PDB file of C-alpha atoms in Angstrom:
ATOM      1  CA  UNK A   1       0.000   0.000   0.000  1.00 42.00           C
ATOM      2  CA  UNK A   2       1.300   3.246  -0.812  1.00 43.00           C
ATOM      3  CA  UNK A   3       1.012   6.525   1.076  1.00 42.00           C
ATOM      4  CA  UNK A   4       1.011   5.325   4.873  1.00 45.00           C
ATOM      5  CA  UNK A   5       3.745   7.605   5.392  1.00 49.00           C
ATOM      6  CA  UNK A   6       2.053  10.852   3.667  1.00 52.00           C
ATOM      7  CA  UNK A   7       5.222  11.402   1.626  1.00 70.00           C
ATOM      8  CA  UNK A   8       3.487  13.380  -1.503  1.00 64.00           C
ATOM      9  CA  UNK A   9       6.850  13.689  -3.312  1.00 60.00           C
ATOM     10  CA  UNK A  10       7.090   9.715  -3.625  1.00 59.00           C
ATOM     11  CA  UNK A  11       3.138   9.389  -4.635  1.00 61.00           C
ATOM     12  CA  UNK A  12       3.467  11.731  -7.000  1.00 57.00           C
ATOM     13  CA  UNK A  13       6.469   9.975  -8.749  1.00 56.00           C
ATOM     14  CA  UNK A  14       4.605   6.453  -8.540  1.00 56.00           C
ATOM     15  CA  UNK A  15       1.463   7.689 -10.040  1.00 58.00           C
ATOM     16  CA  UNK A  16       2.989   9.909 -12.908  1.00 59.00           C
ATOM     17  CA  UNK A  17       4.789   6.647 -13.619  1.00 50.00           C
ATOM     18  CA  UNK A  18       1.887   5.173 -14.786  1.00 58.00           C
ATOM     19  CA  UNK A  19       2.529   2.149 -13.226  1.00 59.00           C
ATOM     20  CA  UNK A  20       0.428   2.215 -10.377  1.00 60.00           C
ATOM     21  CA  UNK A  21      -3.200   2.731 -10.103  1.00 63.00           C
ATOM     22  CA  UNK A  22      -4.684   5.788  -7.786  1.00 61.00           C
ATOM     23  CA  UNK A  23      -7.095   3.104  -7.089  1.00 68.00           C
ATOM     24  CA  UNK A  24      -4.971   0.200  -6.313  1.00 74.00           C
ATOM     25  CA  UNK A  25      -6.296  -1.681  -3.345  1.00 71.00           C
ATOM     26  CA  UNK A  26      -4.844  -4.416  -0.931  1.00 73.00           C
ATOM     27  CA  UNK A  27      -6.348  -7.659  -0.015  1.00 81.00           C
ATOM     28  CA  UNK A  28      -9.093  -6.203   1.927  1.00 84.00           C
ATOM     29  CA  UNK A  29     -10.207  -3.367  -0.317  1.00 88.00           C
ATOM     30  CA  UNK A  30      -8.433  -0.552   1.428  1.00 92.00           C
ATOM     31  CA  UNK A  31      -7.170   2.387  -0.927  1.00 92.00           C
ATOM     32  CA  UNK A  32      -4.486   4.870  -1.214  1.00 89.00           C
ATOM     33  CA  UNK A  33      -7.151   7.753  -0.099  1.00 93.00           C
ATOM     34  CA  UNK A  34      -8.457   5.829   2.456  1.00 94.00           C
ATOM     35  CA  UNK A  35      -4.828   5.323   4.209  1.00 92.00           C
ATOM     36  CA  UNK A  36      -4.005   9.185   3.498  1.00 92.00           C
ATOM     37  CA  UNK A  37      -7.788  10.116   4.983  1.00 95.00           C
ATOM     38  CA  UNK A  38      -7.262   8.177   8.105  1.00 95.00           C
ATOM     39  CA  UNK A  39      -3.552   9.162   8.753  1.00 92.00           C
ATOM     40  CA  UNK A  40      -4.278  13.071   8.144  1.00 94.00           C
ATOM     41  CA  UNK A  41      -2.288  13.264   4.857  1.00 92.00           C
ATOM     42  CA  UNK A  42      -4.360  16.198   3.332  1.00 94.00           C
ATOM     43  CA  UNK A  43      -1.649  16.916   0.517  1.00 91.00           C
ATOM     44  CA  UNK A  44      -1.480  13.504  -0.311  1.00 89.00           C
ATOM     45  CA  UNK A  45      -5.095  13.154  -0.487  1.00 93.00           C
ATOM     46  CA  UNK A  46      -5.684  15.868  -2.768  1.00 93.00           C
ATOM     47  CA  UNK A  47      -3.281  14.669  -4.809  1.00 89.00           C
ATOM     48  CA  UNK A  48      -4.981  10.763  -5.139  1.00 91.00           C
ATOM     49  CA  UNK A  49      -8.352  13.142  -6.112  1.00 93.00           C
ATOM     50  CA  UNK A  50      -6.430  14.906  -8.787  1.00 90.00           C
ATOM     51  CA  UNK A  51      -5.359  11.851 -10.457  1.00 88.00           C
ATOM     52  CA  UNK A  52      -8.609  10.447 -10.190  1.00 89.00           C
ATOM     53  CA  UNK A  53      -9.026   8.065  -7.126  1.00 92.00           C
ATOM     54  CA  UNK A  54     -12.424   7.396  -6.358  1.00 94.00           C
ATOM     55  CA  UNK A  55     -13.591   9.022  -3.588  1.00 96.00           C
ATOM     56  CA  UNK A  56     -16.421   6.607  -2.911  1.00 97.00           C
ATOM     57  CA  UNK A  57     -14.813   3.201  -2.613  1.00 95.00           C
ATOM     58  CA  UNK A  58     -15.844   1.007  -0.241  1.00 96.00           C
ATOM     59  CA  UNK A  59     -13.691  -1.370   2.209  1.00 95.00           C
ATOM     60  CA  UNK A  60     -14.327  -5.004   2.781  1.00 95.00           C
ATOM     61  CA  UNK A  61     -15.396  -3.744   5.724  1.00 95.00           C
ATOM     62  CA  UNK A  62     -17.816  -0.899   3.799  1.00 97.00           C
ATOM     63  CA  UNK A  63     -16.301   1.503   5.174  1.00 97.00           C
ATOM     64  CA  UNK A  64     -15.038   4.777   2.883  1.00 98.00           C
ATOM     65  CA  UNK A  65     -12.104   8.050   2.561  1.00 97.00           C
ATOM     66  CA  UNK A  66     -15.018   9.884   4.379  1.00 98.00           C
ATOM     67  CA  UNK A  67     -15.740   6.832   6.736  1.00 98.00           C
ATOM     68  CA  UNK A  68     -11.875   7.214   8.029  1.00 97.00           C
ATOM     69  CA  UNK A  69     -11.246  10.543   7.972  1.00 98.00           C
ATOM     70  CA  UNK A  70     -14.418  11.310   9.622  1.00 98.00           C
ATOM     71  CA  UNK A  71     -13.343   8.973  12.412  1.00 98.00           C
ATOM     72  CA  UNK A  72      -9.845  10.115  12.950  1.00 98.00           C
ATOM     73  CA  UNK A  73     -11.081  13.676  13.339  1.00 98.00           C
ATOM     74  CA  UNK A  74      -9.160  15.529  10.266  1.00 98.00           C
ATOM     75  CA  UNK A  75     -11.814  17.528   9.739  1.00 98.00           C
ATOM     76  CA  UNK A  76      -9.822  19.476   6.437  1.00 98.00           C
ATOM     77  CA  UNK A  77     -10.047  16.308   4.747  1.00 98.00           C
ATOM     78  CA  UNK A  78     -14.026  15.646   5.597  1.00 98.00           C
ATOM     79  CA  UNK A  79     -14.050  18.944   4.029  1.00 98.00           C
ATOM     80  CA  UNK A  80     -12.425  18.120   0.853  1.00 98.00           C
ATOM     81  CA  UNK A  81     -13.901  14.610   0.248  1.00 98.00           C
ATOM     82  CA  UNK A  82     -16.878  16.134   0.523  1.00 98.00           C
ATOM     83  CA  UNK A  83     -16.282  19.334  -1.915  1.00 98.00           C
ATOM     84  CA  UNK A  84     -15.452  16.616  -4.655  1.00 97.00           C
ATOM     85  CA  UNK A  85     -18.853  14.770  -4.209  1.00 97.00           C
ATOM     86  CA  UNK A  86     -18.360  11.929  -1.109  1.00 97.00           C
ATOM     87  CA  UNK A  87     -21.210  10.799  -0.165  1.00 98.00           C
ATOM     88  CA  UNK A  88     -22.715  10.905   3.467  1.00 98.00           C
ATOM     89  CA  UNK A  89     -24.665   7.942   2.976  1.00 97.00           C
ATOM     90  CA  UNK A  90     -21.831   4.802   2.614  1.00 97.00           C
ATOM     91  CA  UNK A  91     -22.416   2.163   5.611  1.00 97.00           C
ATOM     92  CA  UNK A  92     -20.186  -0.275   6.935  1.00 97.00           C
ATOM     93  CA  UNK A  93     -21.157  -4.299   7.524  1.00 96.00           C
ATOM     94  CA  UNK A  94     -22.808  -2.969  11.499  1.00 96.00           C
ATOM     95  CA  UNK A  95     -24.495  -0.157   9.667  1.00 97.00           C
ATOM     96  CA  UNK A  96     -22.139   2.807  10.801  1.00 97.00           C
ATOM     97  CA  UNK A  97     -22.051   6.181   8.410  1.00 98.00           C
ATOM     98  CA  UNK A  98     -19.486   8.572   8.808  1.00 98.00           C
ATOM     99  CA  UNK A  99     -21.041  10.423  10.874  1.00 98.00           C
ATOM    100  CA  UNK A 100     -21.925   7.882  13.472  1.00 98.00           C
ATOM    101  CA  UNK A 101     -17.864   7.009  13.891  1.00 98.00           C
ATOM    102  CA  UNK A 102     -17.167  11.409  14.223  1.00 98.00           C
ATOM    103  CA  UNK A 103     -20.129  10.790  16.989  1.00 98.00           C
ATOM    104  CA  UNK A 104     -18.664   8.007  18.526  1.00 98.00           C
ATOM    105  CA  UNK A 105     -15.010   9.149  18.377  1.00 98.00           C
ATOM    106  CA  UNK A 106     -16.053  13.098  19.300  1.00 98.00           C
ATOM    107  CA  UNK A 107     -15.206  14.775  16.691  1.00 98.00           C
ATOM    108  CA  UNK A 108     -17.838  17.955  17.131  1.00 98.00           C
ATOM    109  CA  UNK A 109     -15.917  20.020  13.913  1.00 98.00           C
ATOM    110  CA  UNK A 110     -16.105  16.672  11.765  1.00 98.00           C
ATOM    111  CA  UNK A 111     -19.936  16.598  13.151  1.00 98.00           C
ATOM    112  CA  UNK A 112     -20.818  20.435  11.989  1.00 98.00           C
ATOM    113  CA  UNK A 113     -19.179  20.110   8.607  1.00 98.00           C
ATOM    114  CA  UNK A 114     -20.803  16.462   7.959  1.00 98.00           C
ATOM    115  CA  UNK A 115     -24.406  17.781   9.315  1.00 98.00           C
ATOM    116  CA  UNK A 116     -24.064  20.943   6.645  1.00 97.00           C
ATOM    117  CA  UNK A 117     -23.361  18.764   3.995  1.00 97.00           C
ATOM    118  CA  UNK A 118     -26.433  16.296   4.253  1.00 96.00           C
ATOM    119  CA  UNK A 119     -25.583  13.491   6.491  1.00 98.00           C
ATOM    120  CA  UNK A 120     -28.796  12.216   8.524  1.00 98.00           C
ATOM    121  CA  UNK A 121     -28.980  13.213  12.041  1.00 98.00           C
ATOM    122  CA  UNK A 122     -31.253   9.600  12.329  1.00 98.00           C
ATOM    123  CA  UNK A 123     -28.726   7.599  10.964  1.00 97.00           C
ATOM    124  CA  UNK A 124     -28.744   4.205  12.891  1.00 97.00           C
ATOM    125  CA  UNK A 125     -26.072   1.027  13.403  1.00 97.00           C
ATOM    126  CA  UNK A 126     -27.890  -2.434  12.442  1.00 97.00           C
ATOM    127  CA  UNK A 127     -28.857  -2.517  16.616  1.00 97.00           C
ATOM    128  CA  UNK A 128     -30.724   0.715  16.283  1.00 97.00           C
ATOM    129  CA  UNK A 129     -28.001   2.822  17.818  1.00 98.00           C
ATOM    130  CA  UNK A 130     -27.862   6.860  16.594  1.00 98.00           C
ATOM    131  CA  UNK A 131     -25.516   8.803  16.081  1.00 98.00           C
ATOM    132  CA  UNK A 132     -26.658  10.398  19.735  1.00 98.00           C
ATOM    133  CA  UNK A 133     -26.909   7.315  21.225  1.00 98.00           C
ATOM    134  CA  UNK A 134     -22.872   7.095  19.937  1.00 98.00           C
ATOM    135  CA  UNK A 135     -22.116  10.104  21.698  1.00 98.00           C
ATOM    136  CA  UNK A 136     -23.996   9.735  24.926  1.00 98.00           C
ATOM    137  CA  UNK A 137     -21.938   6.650  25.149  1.00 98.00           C
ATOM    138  CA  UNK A 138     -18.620   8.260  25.060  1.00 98.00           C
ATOM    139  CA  UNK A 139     -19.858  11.300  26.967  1.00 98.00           C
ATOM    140  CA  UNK A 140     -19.391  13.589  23.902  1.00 98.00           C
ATOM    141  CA  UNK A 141     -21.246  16.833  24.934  1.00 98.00           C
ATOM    142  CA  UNK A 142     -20.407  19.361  22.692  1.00 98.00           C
ATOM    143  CA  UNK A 143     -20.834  16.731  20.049  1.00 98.00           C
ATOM    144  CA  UNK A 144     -24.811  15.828  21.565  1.00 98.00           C
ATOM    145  CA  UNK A 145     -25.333  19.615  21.397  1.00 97.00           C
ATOM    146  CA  UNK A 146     -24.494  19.648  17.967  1.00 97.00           C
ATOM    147  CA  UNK A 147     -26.594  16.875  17.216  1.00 98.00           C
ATOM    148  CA  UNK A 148     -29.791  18.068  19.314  1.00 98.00           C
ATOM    149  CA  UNK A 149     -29.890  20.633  17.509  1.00 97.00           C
ATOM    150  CA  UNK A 150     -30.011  19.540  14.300  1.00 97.00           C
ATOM    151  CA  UNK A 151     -32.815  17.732  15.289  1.00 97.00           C
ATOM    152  CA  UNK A 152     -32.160  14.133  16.834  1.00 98.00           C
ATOM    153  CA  UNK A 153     -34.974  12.597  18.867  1.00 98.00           C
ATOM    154  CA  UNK A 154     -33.467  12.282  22.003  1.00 98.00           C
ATOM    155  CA  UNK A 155     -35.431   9.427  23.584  1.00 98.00           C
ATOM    156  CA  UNK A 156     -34.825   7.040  20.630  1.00 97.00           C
ATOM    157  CA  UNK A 157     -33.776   3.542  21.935  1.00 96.00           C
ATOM    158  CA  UNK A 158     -31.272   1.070  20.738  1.00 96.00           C
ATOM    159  CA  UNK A 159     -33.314  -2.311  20.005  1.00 94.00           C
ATOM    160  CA  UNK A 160     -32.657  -3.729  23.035  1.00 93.00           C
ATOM    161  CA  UNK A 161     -34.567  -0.890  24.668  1.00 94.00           C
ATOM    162  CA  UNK A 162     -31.721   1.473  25.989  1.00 97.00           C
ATOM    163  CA  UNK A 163     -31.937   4.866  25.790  1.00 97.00           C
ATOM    164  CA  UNK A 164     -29.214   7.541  25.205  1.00 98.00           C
ATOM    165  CA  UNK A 165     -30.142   8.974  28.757  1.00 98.00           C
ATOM    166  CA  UNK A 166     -30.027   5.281  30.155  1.00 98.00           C
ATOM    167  CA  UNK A 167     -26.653   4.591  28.497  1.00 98.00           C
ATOM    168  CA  UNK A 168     -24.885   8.222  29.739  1.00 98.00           C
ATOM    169  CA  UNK A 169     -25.926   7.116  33.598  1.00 98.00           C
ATOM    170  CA  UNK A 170     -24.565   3.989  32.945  1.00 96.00           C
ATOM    171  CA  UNK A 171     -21.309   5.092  31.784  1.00 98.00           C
ATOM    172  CA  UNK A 172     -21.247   8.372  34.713  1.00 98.00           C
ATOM    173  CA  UNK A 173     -21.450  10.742  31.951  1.00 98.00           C
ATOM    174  CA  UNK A 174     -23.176  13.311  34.399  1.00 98.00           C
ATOM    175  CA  UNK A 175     -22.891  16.010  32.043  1.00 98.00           C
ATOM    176  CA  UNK A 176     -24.396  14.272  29.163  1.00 98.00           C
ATOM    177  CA  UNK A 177     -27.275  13.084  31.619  1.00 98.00           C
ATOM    178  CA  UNK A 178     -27.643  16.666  32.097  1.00 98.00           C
ATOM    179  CA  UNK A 179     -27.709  18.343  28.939  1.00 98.00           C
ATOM    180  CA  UNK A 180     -29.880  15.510  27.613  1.00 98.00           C
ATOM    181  CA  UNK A 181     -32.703  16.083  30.826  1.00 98.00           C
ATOM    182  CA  UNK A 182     -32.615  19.763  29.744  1.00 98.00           C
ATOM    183  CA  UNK A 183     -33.560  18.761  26.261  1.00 97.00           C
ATOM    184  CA  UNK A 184     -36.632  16.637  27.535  1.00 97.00           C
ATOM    185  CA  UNK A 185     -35.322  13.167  27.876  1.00 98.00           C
ATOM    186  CA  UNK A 186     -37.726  11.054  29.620  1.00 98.00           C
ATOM    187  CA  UNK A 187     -35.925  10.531  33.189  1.00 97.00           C
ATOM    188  CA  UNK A 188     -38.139   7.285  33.848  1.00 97.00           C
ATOM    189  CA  UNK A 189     -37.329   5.386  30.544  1.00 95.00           C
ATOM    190  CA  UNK A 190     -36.603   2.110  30.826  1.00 94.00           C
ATOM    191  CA  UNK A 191     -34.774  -1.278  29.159  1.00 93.00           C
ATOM    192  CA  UNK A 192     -36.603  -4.043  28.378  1.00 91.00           C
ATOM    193  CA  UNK A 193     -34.965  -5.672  31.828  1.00 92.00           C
ATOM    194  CA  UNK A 194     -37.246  -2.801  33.573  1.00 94.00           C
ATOM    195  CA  UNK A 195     -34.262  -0.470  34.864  1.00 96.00           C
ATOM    196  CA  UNK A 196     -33.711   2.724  34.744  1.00 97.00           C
ATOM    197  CA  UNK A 197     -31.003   5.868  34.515  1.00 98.00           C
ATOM    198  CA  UNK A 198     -31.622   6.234  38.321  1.00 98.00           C
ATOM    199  CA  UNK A 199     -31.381   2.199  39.302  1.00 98.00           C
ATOM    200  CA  UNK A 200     -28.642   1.976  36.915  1.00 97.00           C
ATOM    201  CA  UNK A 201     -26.458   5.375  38.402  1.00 98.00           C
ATOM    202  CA  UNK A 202     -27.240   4.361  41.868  1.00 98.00           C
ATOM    203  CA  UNK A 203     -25.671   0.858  41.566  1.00 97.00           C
ATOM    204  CA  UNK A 204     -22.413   2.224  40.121  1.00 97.00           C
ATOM    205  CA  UNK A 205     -22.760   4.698  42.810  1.00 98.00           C
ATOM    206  CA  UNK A 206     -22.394   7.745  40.169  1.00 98.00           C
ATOM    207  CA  UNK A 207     -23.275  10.184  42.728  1.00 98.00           C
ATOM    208  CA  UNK A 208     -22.644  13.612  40.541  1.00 98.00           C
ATOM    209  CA  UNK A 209     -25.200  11.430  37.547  1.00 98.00           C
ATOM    210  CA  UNK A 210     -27.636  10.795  40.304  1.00 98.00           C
ATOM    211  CA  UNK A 211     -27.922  14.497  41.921  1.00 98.00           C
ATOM    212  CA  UNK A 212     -28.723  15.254  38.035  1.00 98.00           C
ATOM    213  CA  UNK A 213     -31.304  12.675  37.680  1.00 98.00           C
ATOM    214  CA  UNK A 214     -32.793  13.622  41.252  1.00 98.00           C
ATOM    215  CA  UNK A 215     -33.232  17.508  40.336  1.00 98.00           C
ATOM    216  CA  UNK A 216     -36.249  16.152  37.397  1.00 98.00           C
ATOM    217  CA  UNK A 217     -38.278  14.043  39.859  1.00 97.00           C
ATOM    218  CA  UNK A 218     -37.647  10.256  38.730  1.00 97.00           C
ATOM    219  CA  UNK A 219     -39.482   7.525  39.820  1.00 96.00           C
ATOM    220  CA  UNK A 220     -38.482   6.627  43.386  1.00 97.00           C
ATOM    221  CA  UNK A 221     -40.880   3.735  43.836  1.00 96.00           C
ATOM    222  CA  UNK A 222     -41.153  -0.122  42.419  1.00 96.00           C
ATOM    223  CA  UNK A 223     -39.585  -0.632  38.651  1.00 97.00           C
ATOM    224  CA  UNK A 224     -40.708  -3.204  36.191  1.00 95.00           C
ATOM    225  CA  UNK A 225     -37.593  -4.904  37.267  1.00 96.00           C
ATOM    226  CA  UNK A 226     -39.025  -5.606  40.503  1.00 96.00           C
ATOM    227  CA  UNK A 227     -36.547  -3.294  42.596  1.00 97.00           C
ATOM    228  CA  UNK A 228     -36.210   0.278  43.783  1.00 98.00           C
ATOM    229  CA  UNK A 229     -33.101   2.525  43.068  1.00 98.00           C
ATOM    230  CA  UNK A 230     -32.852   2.410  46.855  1.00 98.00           C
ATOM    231  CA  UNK A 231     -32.546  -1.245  46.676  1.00 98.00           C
ATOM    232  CA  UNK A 232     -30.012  -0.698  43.814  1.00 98.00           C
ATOM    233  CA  UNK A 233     -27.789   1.747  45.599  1.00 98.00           C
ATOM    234  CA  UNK A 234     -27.451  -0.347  48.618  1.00 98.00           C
ATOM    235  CA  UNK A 235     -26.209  -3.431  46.816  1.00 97.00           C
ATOM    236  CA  UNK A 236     -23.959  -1.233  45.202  1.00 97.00           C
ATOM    237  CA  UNK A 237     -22.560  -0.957  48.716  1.00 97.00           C
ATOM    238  CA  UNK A 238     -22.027   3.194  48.047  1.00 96.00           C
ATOM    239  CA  UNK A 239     -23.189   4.991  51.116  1.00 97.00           C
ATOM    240  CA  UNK A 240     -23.442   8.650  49.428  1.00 98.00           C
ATOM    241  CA  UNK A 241     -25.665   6.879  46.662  1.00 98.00           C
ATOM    242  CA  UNK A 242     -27.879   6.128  49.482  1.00 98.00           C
ATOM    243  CA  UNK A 243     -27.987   9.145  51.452  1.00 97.00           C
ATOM    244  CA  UNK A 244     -28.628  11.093  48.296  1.00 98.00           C
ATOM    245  CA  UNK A 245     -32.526   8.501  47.689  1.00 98.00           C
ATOM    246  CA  UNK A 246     -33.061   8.837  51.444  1.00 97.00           C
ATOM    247  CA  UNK A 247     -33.178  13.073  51.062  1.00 96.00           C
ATOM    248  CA  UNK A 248     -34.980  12.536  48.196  1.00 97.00           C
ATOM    249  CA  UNK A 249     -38.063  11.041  49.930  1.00 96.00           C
ATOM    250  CA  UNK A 250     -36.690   7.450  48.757  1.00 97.00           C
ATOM    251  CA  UNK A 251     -38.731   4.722  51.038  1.00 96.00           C
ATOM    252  CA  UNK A 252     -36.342   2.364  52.827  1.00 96.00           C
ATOM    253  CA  UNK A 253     -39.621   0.704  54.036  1.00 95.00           C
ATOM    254  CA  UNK A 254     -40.913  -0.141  50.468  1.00 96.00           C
ATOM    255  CA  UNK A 255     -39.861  -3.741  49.896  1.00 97.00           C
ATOM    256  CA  UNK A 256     -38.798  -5.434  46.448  1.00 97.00           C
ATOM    257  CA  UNK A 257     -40.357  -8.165  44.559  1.00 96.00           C
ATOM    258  CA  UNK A 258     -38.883 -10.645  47.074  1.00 96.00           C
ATOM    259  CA  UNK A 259     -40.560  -8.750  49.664  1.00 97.00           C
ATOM    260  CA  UNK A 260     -36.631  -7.186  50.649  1.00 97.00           C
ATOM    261  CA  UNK A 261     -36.199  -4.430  52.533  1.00 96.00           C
ATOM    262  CA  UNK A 262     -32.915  -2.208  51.426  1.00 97.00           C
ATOM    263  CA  UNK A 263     -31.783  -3.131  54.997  1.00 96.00           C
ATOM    264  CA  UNK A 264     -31.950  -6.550  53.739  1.00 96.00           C
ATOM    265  CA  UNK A 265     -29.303  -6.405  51.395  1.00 96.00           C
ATOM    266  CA  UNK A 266     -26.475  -5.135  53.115  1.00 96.00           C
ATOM    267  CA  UNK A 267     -24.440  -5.890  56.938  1.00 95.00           C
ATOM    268  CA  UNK A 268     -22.717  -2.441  55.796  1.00 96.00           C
ATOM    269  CA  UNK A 269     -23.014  -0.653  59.276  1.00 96.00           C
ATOM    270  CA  UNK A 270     -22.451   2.760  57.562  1.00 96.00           C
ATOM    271  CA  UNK A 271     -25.251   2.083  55.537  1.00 96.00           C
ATOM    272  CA  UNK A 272     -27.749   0.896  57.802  1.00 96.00           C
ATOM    273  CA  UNK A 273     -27.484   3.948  60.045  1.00 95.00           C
ATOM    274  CA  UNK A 274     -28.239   6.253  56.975  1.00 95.00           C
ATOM    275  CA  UNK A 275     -31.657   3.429  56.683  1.00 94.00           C
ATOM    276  CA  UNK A 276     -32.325   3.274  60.215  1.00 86.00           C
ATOM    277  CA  UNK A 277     -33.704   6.712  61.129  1.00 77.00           C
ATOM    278  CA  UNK A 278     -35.902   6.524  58.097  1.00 65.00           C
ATOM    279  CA  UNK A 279     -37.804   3.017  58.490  1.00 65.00           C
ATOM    280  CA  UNK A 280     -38.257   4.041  62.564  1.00 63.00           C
ATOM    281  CA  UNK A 281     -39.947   7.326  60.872  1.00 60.00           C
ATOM    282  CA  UNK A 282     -41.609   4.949  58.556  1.00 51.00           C
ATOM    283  CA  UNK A 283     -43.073   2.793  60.873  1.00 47.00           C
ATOM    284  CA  UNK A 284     -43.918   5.161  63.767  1.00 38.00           C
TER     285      UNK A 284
END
């Protein structure tokens, strides 16, 4: 493969030679442009365009120029590919666009410049995962602005049920859980295993995600799942995690499916005197 050093001198000999194809590929379909696009080689690039590389190519792997460069961030080259016609559209075999792998990898300038130039805000992976489902993953804020305001639905699940605001508590993204309750994301959604952002944030014991969650009100009381965050925080063994439900009104009396008592679940001493004064209220 040529190029993988970007040295534009050198390409430009080879392919004035004649004897070697701007299009030449290796065994698994990757291209000259593609190499230059993912290592940031915008001279190099231009100069495969010039001499006629296709721009739209597709890996083994489907993915594109666009597809790489898009993920590595060189936002000079999205640019380019896309002033000589690259399309926005290209998927790879898990149904990733270009702009999905700039949401994933938070790219936010690569984001901007692929939004103005017609990529779909509702792109999805084969699973049903957006491009904002991406981001809220990797706790990508400027990138979820970006893509908020372009229009993506911020309550749309991945097939399995999770949503973007489920999947940022998960990971302790508090500042994606944030900006996406600002934007209306429904605090009480829940996976098809019946948990929620608040269960899932107060079994990590992501205290800073769970003051977020707590300021819009979320569901304090039974889950589909059978359990209460309460329950959830103290098998997570955290004691701030509990403290935090218990001055939220959280019911240490309320018992779960198995008719358990938070106090149950735990012999963590610190923990049970945070419970304690509660149930005696509870019961009194």
């Amino acid at each position: 493969m040529i190029n993988t050093r970007g040295n534009l001198a050198l390409l430009q000999l080879l392919l004035n030679s004649g004897r070697v194809d701007a299009d030449c590929k290796d065994s698994y379909g990757t291209t000259a442009l593609m190499v230059a696009s993912y290592s940031g080689h915008y001279e190099s690039a231009r100069e495969l365009i010039m001499q006629g590389a296709d721009i739209n190519l597709q890996r083994e792997t489907g993915s594109t120029a666009l597809f790489f460069a898009s993920q590595q961030g060189h936002n000079d080259i999205v640019k380019l590919l896309l002033e000589f016609g690259a399309s926005t559209e290209f998927k790879t075999k898990d149904g990733g666009t270009a702009l999905c792998a700039a949401c994933q990898y938070g790219h936010p300038r690569v984001v901007e410049t692929l939004l103005k130039n017609g990529a779909n805000v509702h792109d999805q992976l084969h699973d049903g995962a957006t491009p904002l489902f991406l981001a809220a993953q990797e706790g990508h804020v400027t990138v979820i602005r970006h893509l908020l305001s372009s229009g993506a639905k911020v309550n749309h699940p991945r097939e399995d049920g999770t949503a973007p605001l489920w999947m940022a508590a998960q990971m302790g993204h508090s500042e994606v859980v944030k900006v996406l309750l600002l934007r209306g994301a429904d605090r009480d959604a829940d996976r098809k295993d019946g948990s929620t952002a608040l269960f899932k944030a107060a079994h990590k014991g992501y205290n800073d995600v769970l003051e977020e969650l707590l300021k819009f009100s979320p569901s304090l009381g039974l889950l589909k799942n059978g359990s209460t965050a309460l329950h959830a925080a103290v098998m997570g063994g955290n004691v701030q995690s509990v403290g935090l439900l218990i001055r939220a009104n959280a019911d240490p009396t309320l018992p779960n499916e198995n008719n358990e008592l938070p106090a149950n679940l735990t012999k963590n001493e610190r923990i049970l005197r945070v419970l304690r004064p509660k149930m005696l209220n509870g019961r009194s």
